[in-house]
GROMACS .gro file of C-alpha atoms in nm:
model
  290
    1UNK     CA    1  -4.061  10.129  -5.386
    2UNK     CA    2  -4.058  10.049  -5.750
    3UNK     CA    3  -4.159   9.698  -5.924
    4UNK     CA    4  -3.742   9.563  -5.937
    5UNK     CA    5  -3.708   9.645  -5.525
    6UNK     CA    6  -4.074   9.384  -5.487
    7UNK     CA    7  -3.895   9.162  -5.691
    8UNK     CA    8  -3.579   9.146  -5.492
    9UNK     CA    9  -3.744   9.138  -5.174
   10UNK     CA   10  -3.953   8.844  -5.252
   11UNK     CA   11  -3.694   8.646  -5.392
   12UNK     CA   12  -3.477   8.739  -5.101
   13UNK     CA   13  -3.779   8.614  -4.913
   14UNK     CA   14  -3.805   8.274  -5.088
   15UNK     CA   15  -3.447   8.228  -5.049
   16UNK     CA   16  -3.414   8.253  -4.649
   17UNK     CA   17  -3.688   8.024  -4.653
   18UNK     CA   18  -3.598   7.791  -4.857
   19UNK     CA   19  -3.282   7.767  -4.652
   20UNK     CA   20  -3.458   7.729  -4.337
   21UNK     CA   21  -3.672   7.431  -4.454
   22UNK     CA   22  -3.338   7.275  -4.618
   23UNK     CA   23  -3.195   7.338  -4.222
   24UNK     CA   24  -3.501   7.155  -4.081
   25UNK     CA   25  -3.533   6.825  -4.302
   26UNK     CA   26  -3.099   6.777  -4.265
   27UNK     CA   27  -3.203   6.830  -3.892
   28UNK     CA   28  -3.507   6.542  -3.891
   29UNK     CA   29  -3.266   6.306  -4.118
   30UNK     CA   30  -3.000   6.359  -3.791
   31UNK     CA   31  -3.219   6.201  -3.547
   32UNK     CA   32  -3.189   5.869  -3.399
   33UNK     CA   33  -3.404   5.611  -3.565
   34UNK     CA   34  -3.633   5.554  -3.272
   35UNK     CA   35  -3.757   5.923  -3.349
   36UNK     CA   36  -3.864   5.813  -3.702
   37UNK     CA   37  -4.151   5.625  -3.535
   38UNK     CA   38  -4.306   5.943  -3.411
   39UNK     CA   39  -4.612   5.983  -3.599
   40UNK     CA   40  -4.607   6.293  -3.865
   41UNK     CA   41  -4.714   6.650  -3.759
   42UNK     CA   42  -4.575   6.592  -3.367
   43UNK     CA   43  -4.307   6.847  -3.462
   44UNK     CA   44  -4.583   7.106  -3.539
   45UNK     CA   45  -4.786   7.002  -3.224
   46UNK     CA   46  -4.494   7.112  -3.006
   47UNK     CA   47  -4.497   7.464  -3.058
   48UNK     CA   48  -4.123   7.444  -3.188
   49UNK     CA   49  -3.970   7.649  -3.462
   50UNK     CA   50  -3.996   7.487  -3.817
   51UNK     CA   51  -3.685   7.324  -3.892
   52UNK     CA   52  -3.511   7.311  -3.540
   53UNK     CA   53  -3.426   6.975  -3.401
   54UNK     CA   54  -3.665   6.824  -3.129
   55UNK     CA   55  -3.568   6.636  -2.850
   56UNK     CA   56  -3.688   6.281  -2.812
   57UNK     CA   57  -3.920   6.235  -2.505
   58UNK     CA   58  -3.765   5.934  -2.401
   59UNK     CA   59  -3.447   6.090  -2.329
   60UNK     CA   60  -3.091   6.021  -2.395
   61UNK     CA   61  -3.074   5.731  -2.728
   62UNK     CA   62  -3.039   5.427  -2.625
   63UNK     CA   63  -2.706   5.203  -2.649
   64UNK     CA   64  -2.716   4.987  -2.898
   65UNK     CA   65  -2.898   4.630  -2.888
   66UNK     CA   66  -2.596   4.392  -2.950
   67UNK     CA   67  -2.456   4.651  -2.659
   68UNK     CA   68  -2.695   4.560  -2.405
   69UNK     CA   69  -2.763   4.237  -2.486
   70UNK     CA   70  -2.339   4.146  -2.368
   71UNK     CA   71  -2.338   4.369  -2.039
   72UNK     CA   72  -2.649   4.149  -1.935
   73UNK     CA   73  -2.530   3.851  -2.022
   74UNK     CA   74  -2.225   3.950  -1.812
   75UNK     CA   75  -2.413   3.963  -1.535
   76UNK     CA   76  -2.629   3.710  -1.541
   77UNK     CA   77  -2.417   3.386  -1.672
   78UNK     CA   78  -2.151   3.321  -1.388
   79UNK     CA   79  -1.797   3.171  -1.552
   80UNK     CA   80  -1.800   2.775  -1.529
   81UNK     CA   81  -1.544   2.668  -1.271
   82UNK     CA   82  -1.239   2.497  -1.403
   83UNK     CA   83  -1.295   2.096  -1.407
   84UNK     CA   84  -1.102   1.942  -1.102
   85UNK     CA   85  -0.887   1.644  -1.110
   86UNK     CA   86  -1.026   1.354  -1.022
   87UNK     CA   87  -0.799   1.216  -0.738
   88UNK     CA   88  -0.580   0.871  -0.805
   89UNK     CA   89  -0.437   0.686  -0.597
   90UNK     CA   90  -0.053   0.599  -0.690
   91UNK     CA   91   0.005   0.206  -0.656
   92UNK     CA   92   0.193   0.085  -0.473
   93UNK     CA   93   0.547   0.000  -0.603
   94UNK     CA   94   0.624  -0.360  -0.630
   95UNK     CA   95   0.967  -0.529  -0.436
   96UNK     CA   96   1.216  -0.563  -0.662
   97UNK     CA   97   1.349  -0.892  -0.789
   98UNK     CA   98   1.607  -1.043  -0.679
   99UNK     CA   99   1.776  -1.383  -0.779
  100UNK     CA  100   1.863  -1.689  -0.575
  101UNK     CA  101   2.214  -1.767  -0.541
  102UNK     CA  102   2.228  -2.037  -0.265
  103UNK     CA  103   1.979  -2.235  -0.068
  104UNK     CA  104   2.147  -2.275   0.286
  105UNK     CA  105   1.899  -2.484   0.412
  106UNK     CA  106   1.564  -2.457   0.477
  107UNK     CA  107   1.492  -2.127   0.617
  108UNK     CA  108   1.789  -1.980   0.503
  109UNK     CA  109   1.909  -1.843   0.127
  110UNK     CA  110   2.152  -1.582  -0.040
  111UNK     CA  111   2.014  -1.380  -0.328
  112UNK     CA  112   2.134  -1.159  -0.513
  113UNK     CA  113   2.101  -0.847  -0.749
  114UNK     CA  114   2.280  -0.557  -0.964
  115UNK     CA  115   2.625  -0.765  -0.808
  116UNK     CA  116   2.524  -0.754  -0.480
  117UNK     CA  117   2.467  -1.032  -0.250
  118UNK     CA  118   2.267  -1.056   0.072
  119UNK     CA  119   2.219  -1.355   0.325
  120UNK     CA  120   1.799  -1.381   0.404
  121UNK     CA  121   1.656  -1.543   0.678
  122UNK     CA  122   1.268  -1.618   0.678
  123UNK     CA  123   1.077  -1.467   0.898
  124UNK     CA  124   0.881  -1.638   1.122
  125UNK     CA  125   0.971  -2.013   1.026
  126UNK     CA  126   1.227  -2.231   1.176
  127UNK     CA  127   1.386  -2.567   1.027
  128UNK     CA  128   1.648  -2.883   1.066
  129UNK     CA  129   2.055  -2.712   1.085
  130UNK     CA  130   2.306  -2.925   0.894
  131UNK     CA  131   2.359  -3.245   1.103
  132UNK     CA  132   2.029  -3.255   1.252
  133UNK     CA  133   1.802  -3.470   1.104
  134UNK     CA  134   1.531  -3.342   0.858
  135UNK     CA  135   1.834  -3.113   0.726
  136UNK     CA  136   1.854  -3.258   0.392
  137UNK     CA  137   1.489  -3.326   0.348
  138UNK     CA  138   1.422  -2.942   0.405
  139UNK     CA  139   1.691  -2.727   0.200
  140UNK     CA  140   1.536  -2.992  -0.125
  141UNK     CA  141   1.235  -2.874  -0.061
  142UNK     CA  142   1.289  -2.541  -0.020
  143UNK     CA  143   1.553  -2.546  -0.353
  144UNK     CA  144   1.240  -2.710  -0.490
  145UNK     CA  145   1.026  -2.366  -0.490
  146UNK     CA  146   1.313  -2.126  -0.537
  147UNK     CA  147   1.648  -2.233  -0.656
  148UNK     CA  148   1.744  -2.061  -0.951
  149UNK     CA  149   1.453  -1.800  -0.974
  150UNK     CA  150   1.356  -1.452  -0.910
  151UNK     CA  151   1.183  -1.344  -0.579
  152UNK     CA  152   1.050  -1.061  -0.412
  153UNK     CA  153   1.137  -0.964  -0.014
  154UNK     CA  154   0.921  -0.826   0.171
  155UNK     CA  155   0.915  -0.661   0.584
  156UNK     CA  156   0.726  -0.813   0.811
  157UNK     CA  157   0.921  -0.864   1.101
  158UNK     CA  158   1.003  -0.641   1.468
  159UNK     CA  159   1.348  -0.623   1.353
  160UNK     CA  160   1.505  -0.557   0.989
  161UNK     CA  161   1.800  -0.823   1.078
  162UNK     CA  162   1.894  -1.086   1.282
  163UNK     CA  163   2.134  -1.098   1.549
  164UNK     CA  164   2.399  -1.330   1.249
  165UNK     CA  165   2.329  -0.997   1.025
  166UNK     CA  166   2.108  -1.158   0.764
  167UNK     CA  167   1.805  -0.984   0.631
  168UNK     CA  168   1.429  -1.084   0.801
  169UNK     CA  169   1.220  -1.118   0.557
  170UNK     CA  170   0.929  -1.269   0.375
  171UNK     CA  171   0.999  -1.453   0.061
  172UNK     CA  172   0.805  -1.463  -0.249
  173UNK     CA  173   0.804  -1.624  -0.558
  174UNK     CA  174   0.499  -1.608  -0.812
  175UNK     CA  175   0.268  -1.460  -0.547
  176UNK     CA  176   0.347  -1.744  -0.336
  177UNK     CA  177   0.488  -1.741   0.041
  178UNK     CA  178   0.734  -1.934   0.039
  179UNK     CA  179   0.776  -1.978   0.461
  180UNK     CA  180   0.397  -2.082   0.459
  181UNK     CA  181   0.446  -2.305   0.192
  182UNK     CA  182   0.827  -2.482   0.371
  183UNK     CA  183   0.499  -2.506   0.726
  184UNK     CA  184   0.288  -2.646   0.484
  185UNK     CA  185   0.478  -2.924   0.354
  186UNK     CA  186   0.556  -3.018   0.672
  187UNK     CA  187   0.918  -2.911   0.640
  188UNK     CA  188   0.977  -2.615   0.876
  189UNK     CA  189   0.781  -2.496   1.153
  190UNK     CA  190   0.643  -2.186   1.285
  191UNK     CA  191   0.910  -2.018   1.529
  192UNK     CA  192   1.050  -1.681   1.662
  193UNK     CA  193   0.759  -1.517   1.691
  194UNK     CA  194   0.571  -1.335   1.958
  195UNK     CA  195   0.514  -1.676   2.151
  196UNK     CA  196   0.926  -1.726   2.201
  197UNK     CA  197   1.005  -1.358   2.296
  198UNK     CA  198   1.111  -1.271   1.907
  199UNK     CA  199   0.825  -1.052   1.867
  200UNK     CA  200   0.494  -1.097   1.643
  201UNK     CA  201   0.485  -1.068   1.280
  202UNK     CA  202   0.239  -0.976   1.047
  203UNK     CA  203   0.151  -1.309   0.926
  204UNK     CA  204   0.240  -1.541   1.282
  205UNK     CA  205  -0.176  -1.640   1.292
  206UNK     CA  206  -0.165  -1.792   0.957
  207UNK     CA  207   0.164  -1.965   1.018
  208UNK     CA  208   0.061  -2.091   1.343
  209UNK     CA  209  -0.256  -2.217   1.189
  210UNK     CA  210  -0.024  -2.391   0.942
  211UNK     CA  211   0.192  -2.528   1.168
  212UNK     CA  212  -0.083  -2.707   1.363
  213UNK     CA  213  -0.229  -2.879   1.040
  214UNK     CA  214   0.087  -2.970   0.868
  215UNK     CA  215   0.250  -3.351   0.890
  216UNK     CA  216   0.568  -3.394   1.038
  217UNK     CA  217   0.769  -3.490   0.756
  218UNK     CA  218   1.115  -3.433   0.727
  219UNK     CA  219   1.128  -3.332   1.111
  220UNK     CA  220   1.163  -3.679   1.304
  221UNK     CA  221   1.439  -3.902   1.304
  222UNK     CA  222   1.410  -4.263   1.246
  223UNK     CA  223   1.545  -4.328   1.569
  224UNK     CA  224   1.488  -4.097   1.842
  225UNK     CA  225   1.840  -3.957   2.032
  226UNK     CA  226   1.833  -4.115   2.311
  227UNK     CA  227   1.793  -3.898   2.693
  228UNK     CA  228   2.126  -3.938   2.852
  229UNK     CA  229   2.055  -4.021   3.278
  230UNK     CA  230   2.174  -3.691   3.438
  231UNK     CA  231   2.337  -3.771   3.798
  232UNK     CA  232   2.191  -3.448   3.955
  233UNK     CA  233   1.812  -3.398   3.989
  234UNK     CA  234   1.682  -3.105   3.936
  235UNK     CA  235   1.942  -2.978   3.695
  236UNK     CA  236   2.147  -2.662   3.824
  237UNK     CA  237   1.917  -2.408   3.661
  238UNK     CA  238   1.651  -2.551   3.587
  239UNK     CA  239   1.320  -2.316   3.689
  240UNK     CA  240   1.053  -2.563   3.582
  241UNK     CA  241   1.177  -2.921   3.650
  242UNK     CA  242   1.013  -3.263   3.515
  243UNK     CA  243   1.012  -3.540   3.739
  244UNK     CA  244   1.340  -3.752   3.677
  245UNK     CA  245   1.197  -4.040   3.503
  246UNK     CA  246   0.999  -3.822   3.257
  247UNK     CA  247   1.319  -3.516   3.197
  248UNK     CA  248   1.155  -3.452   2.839
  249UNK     CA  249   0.938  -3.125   2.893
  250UNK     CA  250   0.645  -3.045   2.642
  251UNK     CA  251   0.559  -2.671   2.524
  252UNK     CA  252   0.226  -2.665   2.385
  253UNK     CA  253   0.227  -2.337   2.284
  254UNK     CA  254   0.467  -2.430   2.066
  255UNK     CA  255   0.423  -2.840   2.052
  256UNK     CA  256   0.814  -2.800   2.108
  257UNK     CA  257   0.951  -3.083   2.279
  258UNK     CA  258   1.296  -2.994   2.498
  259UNK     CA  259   1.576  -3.261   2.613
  260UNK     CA  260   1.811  -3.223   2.857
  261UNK     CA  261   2.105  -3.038   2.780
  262UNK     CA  262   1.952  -2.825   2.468
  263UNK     CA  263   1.933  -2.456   2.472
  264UNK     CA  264   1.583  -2.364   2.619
  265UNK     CA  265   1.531  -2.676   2.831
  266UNK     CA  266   1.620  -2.477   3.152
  267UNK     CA  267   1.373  -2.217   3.096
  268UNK     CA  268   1.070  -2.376   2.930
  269UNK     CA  269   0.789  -2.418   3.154
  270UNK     CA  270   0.638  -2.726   3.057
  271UNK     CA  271   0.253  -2.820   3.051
  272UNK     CA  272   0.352  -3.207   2.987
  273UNK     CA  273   0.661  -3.425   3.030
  274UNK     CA  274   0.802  -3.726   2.907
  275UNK     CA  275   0.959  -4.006   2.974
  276UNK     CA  276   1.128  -4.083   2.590
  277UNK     CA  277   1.129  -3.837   2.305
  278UNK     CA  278   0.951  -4.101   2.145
  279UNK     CA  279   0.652  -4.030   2.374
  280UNK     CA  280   0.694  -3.685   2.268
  281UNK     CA  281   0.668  -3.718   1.920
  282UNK     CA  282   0.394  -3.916   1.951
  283UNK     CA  283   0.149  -3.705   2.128
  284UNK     CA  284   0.235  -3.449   1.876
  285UNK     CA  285   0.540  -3.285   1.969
  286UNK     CA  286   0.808  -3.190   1.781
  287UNK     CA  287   1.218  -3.202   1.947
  288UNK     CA  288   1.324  -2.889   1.966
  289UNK     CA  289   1.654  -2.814   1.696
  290UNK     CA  290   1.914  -2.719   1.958
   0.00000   0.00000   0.00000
């Protein structure tokens, strides 16, 4: 082989390796950058080719750290449950308003509201009718606390009306009960309740309470009516009869004192009786209204 044949072949030579070693660094500059912390001369330690890629010992590369870093935190931090509400209570709504048209007398009035008009009886209290003395005396005081202003009505009672139609009902006006306050001046007492056969209402123990610590104004006539002598004795009727020279009969559950000839005297079992109403009165009973 002549001297331009040597040439050839050795530059052919240096070519194809020059190649390869071009191959092997674009091969070491592809790995992952965990591999570039191999120490130098591990490729040559390995027995492998020159130039051909080498697998990393620690397998697969690893996901990046940002990667990771969110999939643990995923399973690790549990979501914060929504806040709950914190429960309220609504309040109550208040009784509407209404405004008084007419004091009737003095357990008795007609409000009104929006154009209508309603007839109210109070529950629980009882006072003079027209004619009967203490009439006057109680409808002033009672148009005293209410006449011309707003109140409230409130339930209270067994039954939503009477047996005349009118409402039952508590009375208000400026927080204050008016019934308690009609017992409390001494003008209206505490009646129809459970201790009459009406049924109990929700505020009968601090009416009766009332009752028994009030005075007796505007209840007792000036002069006493006077007993009329009844010609039969017992009266046709009568369940519970006073001797005749004492006819008046005395209910101390109710301190109601009953003449002959009024609407309960037949029926009222009496614990005392009377010879006058005057006597009556006087050991703290009041004559009944009809």
């Amino acid at each position: 082989m002549g001297d331009a044949e040597q040439v050839t072949g050795v530059g052919r030579g240096v070519v194809v390796a020059l190649a390869m070693l071009l191959v092997g660094t674009l091969a070491q500059c592809a790995q992952p950058m965990g591999d570039a912390s191999a120490p130098q001369g591990a490729s040559g330690s390995s027995g492998a080719a020159p130039g051909l890629p080498i697998s990393s010992p620690a397998g697969p590369s690893a996901p990046p750290v940002a990667t990771t870093l969110a999939a643990v935190q995923q399973r690790t931090v549990a979501p914060r449950p929504a806040p709950r509400p914190t429960p309220t209570t609504p309040a109550k709504p208040r009784p509407a308003l209404w405004e008084v048209a007419r004091v009737v007398d003095g357990d008795t009035i007609h409000v009104t509201r929006g154009g209508d008009l309603v007839k109210v009886r109070l529950i629980g209290i009882d006072s003079p009718e027209r004619d009967e003395c203490g009439f006057d005396a109680s409808a002033a005081s009672l148009r005293r606390i209410i006449g011309g202003r707003e109140v409230r009505l409130l339930t209270g009672a067994r039954t939503s009306q009477d047996q005349y139609g009118r409402l039952l009902r508590y009375v208000e006006v400026a927080g204050t009960d008016v019934g308690l306050a009609q017992i409390k001046s001494g003008y209206a007492v505490a009646r129809f309740d459970s201790r009459d056969g009406y049924g109990g209402h929700t505020r009968e123990a601090e009416y009766i309470a009332a009752d028994r610590a009030s005075p007796d104004r505007g209840w007792l006539c000036a002069t006493p009516v006077p007993v009329r002598p009844q010609a039969d004795w017992p009266l046709a009727g009568d369940e519970h009869p006073c001797p005749r020279e004492q006819p008046i009969k005395g209910n101390e559950s109710s301190m109601i004192a009953h003449s002959p000839g009024q609407q309960s005297y037949l029926v009222t079992n009496p614990e005392q009786c009377f010879a006058t109403l005057s006597d009556a009165v006087a050991a703290g009973f009041r004559p009944a209204k009809r």
